[in-house]
PDB file of C-alpha atoms in Angstrom:
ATOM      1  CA  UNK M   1      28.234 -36.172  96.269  1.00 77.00           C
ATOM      2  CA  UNK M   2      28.952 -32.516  95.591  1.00 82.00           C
ATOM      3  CA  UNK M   3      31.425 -31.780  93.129  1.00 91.00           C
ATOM      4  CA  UNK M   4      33.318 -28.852  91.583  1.00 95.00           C
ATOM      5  CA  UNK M   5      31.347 -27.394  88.070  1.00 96.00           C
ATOM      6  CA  UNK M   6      32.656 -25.587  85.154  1.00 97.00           C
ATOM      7  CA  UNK M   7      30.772 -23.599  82.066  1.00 97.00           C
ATOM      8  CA  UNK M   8      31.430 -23.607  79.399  1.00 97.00           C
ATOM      9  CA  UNK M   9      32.893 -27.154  78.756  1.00 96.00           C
ATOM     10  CA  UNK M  10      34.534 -25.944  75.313  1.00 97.00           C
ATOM     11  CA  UNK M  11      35.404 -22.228  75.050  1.00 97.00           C
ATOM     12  CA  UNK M  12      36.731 -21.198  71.349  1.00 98.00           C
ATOM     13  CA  UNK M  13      37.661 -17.870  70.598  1.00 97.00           C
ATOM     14  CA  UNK M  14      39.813 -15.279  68.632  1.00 97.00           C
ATOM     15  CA  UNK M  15      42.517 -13.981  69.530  1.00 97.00           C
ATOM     16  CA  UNK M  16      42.444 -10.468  71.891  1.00 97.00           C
ATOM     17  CA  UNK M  17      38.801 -11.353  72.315  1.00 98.00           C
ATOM     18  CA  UNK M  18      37.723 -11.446  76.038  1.00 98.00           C
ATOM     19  CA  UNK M  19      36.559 -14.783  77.956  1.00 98.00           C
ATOM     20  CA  UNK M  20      34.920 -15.460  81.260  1.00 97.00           C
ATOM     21  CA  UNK M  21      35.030 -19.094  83.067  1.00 98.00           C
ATOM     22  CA  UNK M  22      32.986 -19.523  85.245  1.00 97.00           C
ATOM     23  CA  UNK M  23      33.116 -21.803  88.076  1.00 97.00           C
ATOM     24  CA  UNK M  24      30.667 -23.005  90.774  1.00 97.00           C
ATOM     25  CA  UNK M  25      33.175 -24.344  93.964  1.00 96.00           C
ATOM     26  CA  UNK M  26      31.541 -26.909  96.691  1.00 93.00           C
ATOM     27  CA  UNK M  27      29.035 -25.206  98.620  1.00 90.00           C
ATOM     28  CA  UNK M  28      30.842 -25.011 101.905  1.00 87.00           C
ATOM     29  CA  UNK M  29      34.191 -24.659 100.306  1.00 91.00           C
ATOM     30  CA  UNK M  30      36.515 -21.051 101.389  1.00 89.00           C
ATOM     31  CA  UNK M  31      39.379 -21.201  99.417  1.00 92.00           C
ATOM     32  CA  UNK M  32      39.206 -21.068  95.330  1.00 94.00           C
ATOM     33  CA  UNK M  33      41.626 -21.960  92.782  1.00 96.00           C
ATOM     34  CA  UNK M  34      42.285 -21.821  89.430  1.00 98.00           C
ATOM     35  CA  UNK M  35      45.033 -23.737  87.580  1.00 97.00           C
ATOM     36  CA  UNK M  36      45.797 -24.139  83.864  1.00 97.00           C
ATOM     37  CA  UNK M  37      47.083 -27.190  81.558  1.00 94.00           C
ATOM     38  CA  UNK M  38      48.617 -26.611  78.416  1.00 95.00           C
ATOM     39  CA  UNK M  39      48.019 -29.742  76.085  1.00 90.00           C
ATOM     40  CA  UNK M  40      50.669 -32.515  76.787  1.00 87.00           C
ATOM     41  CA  UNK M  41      51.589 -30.320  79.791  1.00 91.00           C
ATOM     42  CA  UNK M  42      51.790 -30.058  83.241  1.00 93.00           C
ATOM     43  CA  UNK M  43      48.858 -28.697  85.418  1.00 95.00           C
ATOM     44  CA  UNK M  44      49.822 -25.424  86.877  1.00 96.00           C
ATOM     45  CA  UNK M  45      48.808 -22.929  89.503  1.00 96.00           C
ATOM     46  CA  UNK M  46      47.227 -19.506  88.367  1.00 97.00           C
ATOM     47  CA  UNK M  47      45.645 -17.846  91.240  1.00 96.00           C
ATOM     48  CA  UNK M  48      44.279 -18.509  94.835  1.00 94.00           C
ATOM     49  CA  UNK M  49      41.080 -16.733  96.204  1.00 94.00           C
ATOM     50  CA  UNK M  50      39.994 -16.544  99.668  1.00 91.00           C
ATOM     51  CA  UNK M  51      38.302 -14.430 101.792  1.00 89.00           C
ATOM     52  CA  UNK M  52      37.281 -12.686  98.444  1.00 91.00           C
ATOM     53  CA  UNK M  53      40.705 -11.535  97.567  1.00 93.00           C
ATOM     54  CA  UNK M  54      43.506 -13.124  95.962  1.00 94.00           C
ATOM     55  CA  UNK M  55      45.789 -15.142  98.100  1.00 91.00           C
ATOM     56  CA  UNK M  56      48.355 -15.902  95.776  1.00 92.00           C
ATOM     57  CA  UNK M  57      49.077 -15.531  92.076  1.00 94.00           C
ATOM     58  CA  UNK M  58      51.765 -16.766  90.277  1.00 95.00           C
ATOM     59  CA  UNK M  59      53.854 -15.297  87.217  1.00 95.00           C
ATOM     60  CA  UNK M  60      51.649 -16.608  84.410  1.00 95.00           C
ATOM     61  CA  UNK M  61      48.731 -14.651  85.657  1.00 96.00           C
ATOM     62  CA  UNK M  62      49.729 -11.489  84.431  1.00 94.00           C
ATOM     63  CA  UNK M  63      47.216  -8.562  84.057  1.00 95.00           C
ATOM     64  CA  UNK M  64      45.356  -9.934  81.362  1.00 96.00           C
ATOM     65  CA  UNK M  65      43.693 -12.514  84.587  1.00 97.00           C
ATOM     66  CA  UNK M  66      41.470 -11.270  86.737  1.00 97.00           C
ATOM     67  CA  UNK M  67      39.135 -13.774  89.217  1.00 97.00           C
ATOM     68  CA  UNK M  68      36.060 -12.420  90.626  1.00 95.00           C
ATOM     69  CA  UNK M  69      33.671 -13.625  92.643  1.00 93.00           C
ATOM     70  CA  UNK M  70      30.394 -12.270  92.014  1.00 87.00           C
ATOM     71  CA  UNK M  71      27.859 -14.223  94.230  1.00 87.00           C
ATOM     72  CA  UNK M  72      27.824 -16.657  96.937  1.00 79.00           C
ATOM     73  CA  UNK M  73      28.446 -19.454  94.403  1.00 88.00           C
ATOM     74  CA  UNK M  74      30.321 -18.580  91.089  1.00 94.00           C
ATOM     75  CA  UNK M  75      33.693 -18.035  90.915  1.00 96.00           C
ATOM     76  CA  UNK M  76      35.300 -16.357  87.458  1.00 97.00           C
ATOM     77  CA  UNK M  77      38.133 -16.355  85.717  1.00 98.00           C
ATOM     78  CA  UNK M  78      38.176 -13.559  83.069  1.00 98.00           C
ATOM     79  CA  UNK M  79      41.035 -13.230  80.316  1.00 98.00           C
ATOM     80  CA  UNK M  80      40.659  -9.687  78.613  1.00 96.00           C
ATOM     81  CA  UNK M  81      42.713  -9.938  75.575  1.00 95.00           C
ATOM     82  CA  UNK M  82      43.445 -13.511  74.962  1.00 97.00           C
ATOM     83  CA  UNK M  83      46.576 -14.675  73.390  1.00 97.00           C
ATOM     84  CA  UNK M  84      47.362 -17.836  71.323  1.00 97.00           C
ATOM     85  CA  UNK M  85      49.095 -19.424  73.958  1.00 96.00           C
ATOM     86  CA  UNK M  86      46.680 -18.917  76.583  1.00 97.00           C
ATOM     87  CA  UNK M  87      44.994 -21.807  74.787  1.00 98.00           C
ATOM     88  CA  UNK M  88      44.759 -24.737  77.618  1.00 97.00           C
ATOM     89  CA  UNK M  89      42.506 -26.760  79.974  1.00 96.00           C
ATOM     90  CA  UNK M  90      41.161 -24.339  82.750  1.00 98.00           C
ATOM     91  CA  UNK M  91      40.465 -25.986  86.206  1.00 97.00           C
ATOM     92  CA  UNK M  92      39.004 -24.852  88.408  1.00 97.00           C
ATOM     93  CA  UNK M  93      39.445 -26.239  92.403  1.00 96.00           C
ATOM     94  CA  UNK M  94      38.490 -25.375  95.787  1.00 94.00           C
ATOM     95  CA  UNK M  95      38.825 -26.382  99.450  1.00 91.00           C
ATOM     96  CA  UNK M  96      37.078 -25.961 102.720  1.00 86.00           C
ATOM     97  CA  UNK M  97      40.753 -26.537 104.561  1.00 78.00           C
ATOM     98  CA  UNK M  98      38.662 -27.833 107.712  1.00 67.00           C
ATOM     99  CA  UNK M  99      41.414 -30.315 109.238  1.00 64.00           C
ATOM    100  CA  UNK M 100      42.341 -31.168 105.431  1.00 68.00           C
ATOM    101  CA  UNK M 101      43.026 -29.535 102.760  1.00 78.00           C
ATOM    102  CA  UNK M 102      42.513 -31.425  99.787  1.00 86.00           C
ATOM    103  CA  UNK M 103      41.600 -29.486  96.703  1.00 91.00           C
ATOM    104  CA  UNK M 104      38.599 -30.817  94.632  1.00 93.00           C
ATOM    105  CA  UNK M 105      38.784 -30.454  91.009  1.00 95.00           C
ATOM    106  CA  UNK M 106      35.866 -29.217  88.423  1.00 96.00           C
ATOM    107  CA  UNK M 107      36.227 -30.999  84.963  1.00 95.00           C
ATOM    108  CA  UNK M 108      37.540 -28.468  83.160  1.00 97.00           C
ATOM    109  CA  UNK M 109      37.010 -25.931  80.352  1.00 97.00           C
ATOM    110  CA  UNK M 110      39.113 -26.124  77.386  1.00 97.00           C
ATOM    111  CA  UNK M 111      39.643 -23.188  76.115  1.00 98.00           C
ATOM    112  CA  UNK M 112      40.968 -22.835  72.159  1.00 98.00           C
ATOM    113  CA  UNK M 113      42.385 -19.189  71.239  1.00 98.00           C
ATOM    114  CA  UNK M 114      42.408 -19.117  67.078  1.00 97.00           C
TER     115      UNK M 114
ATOM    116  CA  UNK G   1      66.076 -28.996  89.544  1.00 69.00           C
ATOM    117  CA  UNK G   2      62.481 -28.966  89.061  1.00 78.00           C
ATOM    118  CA  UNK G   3      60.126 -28.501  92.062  1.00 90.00           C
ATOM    119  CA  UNK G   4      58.512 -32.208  91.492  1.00 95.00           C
ATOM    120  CA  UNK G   5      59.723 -34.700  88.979  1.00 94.00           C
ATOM    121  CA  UNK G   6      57.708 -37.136  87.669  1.00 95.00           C
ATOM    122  CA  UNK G   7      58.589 -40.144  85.029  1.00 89.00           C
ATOM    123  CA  UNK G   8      56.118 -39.246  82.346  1.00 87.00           C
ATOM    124  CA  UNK G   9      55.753 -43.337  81.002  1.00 87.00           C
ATOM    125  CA  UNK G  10      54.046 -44.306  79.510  1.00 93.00           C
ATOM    126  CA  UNK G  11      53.738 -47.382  81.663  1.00 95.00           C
ATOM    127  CA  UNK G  12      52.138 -50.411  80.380  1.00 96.00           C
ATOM    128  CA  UNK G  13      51.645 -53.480  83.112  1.00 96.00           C
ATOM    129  CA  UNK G  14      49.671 -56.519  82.521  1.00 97.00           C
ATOM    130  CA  UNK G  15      45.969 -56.584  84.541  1.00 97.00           C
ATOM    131  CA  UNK G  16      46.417 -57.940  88.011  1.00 97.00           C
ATOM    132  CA  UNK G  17      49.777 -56.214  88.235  1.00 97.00           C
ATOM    133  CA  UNK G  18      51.013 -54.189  91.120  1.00 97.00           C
ATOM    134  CA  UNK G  19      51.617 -50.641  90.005  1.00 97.00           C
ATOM    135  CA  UNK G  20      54.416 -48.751  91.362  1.00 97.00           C
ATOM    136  CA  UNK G  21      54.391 -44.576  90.878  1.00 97.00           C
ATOM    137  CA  UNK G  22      56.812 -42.655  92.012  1.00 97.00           C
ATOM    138  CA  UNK G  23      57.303 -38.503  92.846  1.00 97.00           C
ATOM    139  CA  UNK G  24      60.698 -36.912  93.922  1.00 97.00           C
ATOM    140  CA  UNK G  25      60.776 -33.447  95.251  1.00 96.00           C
ATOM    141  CA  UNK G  26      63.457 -30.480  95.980  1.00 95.00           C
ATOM    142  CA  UNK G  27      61.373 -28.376  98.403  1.00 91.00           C
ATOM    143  CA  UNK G  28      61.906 -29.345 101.834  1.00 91.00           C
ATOM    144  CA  UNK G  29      58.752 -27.138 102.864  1.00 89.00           C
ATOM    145  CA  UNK G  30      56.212 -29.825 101.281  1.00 91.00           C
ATOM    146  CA  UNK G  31      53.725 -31.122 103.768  1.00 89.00           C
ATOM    147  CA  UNK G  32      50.770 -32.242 101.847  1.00 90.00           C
ATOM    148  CA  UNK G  33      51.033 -35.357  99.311  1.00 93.00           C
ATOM    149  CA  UNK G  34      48.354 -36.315  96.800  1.00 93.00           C
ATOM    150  CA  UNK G  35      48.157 -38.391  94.135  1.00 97.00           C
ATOM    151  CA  UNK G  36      45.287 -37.572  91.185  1.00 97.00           C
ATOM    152  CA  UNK G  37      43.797 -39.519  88.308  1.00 97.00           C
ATOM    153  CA  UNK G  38      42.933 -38.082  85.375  1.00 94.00           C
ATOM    154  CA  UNK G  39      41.499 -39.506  82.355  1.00 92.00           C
ATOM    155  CA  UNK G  40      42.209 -37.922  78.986  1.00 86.00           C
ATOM    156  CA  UNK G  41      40.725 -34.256  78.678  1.00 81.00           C
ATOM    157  CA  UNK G  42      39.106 -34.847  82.042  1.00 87.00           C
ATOM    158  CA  UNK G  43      39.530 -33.193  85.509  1.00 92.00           C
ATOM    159  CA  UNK G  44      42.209 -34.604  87.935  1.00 94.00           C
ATOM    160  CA  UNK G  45      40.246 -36.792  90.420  1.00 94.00           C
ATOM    161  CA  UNK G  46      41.754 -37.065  93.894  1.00 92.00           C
ATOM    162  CA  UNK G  47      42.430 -40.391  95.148  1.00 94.00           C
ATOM    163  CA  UNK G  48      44.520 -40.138  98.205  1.00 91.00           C
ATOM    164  CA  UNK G  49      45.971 -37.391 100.362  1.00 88.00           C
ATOM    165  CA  UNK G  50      48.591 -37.873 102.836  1.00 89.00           C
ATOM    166  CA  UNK G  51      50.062 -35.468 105.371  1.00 84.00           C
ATOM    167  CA  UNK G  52      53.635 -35.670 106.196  1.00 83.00           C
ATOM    168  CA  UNK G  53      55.588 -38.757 106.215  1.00 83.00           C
ATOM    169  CA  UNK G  54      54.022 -42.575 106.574  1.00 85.00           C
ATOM    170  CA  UNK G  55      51.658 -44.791 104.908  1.00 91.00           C
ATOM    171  CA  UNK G  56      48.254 -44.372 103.673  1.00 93.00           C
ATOM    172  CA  UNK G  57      45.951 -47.236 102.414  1.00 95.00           C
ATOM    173  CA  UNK G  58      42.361 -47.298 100.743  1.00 94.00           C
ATOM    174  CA  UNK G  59      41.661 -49.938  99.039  1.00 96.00           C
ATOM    175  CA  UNK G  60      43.477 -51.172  96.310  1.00 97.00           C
ATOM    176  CA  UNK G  61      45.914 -48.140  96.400  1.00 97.00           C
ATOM    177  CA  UNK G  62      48.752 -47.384  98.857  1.00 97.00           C
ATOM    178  CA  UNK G  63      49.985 -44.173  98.883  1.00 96.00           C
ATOM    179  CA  UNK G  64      53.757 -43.844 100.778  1.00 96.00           C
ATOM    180  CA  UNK G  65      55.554 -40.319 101.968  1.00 95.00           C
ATOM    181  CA  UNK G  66      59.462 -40.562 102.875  1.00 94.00           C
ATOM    182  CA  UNK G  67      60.747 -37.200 103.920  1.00 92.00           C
ATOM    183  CA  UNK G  68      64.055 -37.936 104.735  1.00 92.00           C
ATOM    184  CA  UNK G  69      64.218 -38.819 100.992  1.00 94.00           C
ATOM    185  CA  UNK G  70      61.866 -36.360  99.283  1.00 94.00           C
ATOM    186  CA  UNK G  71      60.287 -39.315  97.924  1.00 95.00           C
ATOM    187  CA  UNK G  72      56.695 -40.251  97.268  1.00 96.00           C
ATOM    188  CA  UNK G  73      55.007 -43.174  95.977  1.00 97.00           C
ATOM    189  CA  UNK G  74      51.452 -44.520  95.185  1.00 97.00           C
ATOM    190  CA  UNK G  75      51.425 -48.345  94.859  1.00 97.00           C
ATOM    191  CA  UNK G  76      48.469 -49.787  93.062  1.00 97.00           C
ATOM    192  CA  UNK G  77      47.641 -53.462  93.749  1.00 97.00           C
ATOM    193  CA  UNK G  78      45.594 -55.851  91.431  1.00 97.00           C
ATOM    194  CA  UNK G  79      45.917 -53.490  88.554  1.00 97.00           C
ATOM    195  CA  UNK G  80      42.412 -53.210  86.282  1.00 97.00           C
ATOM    196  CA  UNK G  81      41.903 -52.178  82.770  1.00 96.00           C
ATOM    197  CA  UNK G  82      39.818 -49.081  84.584  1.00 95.00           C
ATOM    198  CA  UNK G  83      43.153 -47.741  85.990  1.00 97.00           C
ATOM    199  CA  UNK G  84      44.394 -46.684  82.852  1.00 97.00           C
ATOM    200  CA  UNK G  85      45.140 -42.705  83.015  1.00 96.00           C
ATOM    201  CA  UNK G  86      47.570 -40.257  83.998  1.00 96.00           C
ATOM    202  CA  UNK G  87      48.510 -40.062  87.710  1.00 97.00           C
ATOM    203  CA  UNK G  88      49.417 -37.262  88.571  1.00 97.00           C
ATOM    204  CA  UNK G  89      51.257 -36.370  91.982  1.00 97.00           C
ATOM    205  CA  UNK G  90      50.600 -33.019  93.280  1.00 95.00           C
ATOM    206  CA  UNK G  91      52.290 -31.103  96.944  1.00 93.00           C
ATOM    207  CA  UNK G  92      51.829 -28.113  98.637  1.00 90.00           C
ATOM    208  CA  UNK G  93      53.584 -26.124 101.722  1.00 86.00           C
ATOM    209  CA  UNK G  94      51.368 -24.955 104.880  1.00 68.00           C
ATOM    210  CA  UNK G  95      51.638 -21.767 103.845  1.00 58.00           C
ATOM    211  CA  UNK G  96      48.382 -20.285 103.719  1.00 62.00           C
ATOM    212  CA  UNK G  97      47.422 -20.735 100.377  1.00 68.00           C
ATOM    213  CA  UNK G  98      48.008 -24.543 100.412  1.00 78.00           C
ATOM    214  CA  UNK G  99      48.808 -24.112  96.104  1.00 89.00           C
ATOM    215  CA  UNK G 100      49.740 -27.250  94.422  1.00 93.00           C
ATOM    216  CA  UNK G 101      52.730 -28.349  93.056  1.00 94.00           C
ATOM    217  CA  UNK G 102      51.804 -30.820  90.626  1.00 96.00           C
ATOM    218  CA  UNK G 103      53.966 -33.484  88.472  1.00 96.00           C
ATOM    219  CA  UNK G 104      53.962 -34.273  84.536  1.00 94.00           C
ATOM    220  CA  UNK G 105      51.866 -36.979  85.475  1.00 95.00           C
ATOM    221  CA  UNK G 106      52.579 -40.992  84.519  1.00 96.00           C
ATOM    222  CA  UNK G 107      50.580 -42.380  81.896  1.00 96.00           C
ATOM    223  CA  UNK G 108      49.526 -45.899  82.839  1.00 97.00           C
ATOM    224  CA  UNK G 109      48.269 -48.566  80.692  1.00 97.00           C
ATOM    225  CA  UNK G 110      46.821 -52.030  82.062  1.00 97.00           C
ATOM    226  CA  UNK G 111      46.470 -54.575  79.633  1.00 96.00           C
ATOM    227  CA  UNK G 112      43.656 -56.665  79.770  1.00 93.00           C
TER     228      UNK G 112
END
């Protein structure tokens, strides 16, 4: 069954250092999400991507976030100066809307800002 | 008032239980209901997804949309030591970019 991947699984780093998740969506899939969960927290929406522009962003993706994709597979979420309280799971999710729209989710990359 | 409120539990049933999880919701623009599992540091898995109001069945799980009521549940019959996680509820608007909403999440516990 295809499914959603994420690299790396664990991401530590120091804070203002940059970091790059990357994300491989379901083949077939259009639309592209990422979403973040603080530990003990809610999950909650970053960005949309579709049509290889963002859709949608919300307030916590400030212009620190950037998504790209680079390729016909990977989808990236970069973070150019990280902050202590960027540290969080990172999901990434994505959709081929065809009828339905339900949004499959990768497993994750935590990501630990020191 | 919060988008979607969710009791966070924990919930702790004995195995063979029905299950009973519940979502309320403020915006009237919700069209698209799922409910998620996730296990502890893992992904949120999707388990059902219902459109507007009614009722949805697969399996052992029941998911139910009142609109009228901004009310959402996700009944889970015969309750198994394997359904302990967080269920999550999650909702989003037709509005193009079909973001979700999502819950605290319930933590349930089945107790073998």
């Amino acid at each position: 069954e295809p499914e959603v991947t994420q690299t790396p699984s664990h991401q530590v780093t120091q804070m203002g250092q940059e970091v790059i998740l990357r994300c491989v969506p379901i083949s077939n899939h259009l639309y592209f999400y990422w979403y973040r969960q603080i530990l003990g927290q809610k999950v909650e929406f970053l960005v949309s991507f579709y049509n290889n522009e963002i859709s949608e962003k919300s307030e916590i993706f400030d212009d620190q976030f950037s998504v790209e994709r680079p390729d016909g597979s990977n989808f990236t979420l970069k973070i150019r100066s990280t902050k202590l309280e960027d540290s969080a799971m990172y999901f990434c999710a994505s959709t081929d809307c065809a009828g339905s729209c339900e949004q499959y989710f990768g497993p994750g990359t935590r990501l630990t800002v020191t | 008032q919060k988008e979607v409120e969710q009791d966070p539990g924990p919930l702790s049933v004995p195995e063979g239980a029905i299950v009973s999880l519940n979502c309320t919701y403020s915006n009237s623009a919700f069209q698209y209901f799922m409910w998620y599992r996730q296990y502890s540091r893992k992904g949120p898995e999707l388990l059902m997804y219902t459109y507007s109001s009614g009722n949805k069945e697969d399996g052992r799980f029941t998911a139910q949309v009142d609109k009228s009521s901004k009310y959402i549940s996700l009944f889970i019959r015969d309750s198994q030591p394997s359904d302990s996680a967080t269920y999550l509820c999650a909702m989003s608007a037709n509005l193009g970019t079909y973001k979700y909403i999502f819950g605290t999440g319930t933590r349930l516990k089945v107790l073998a």
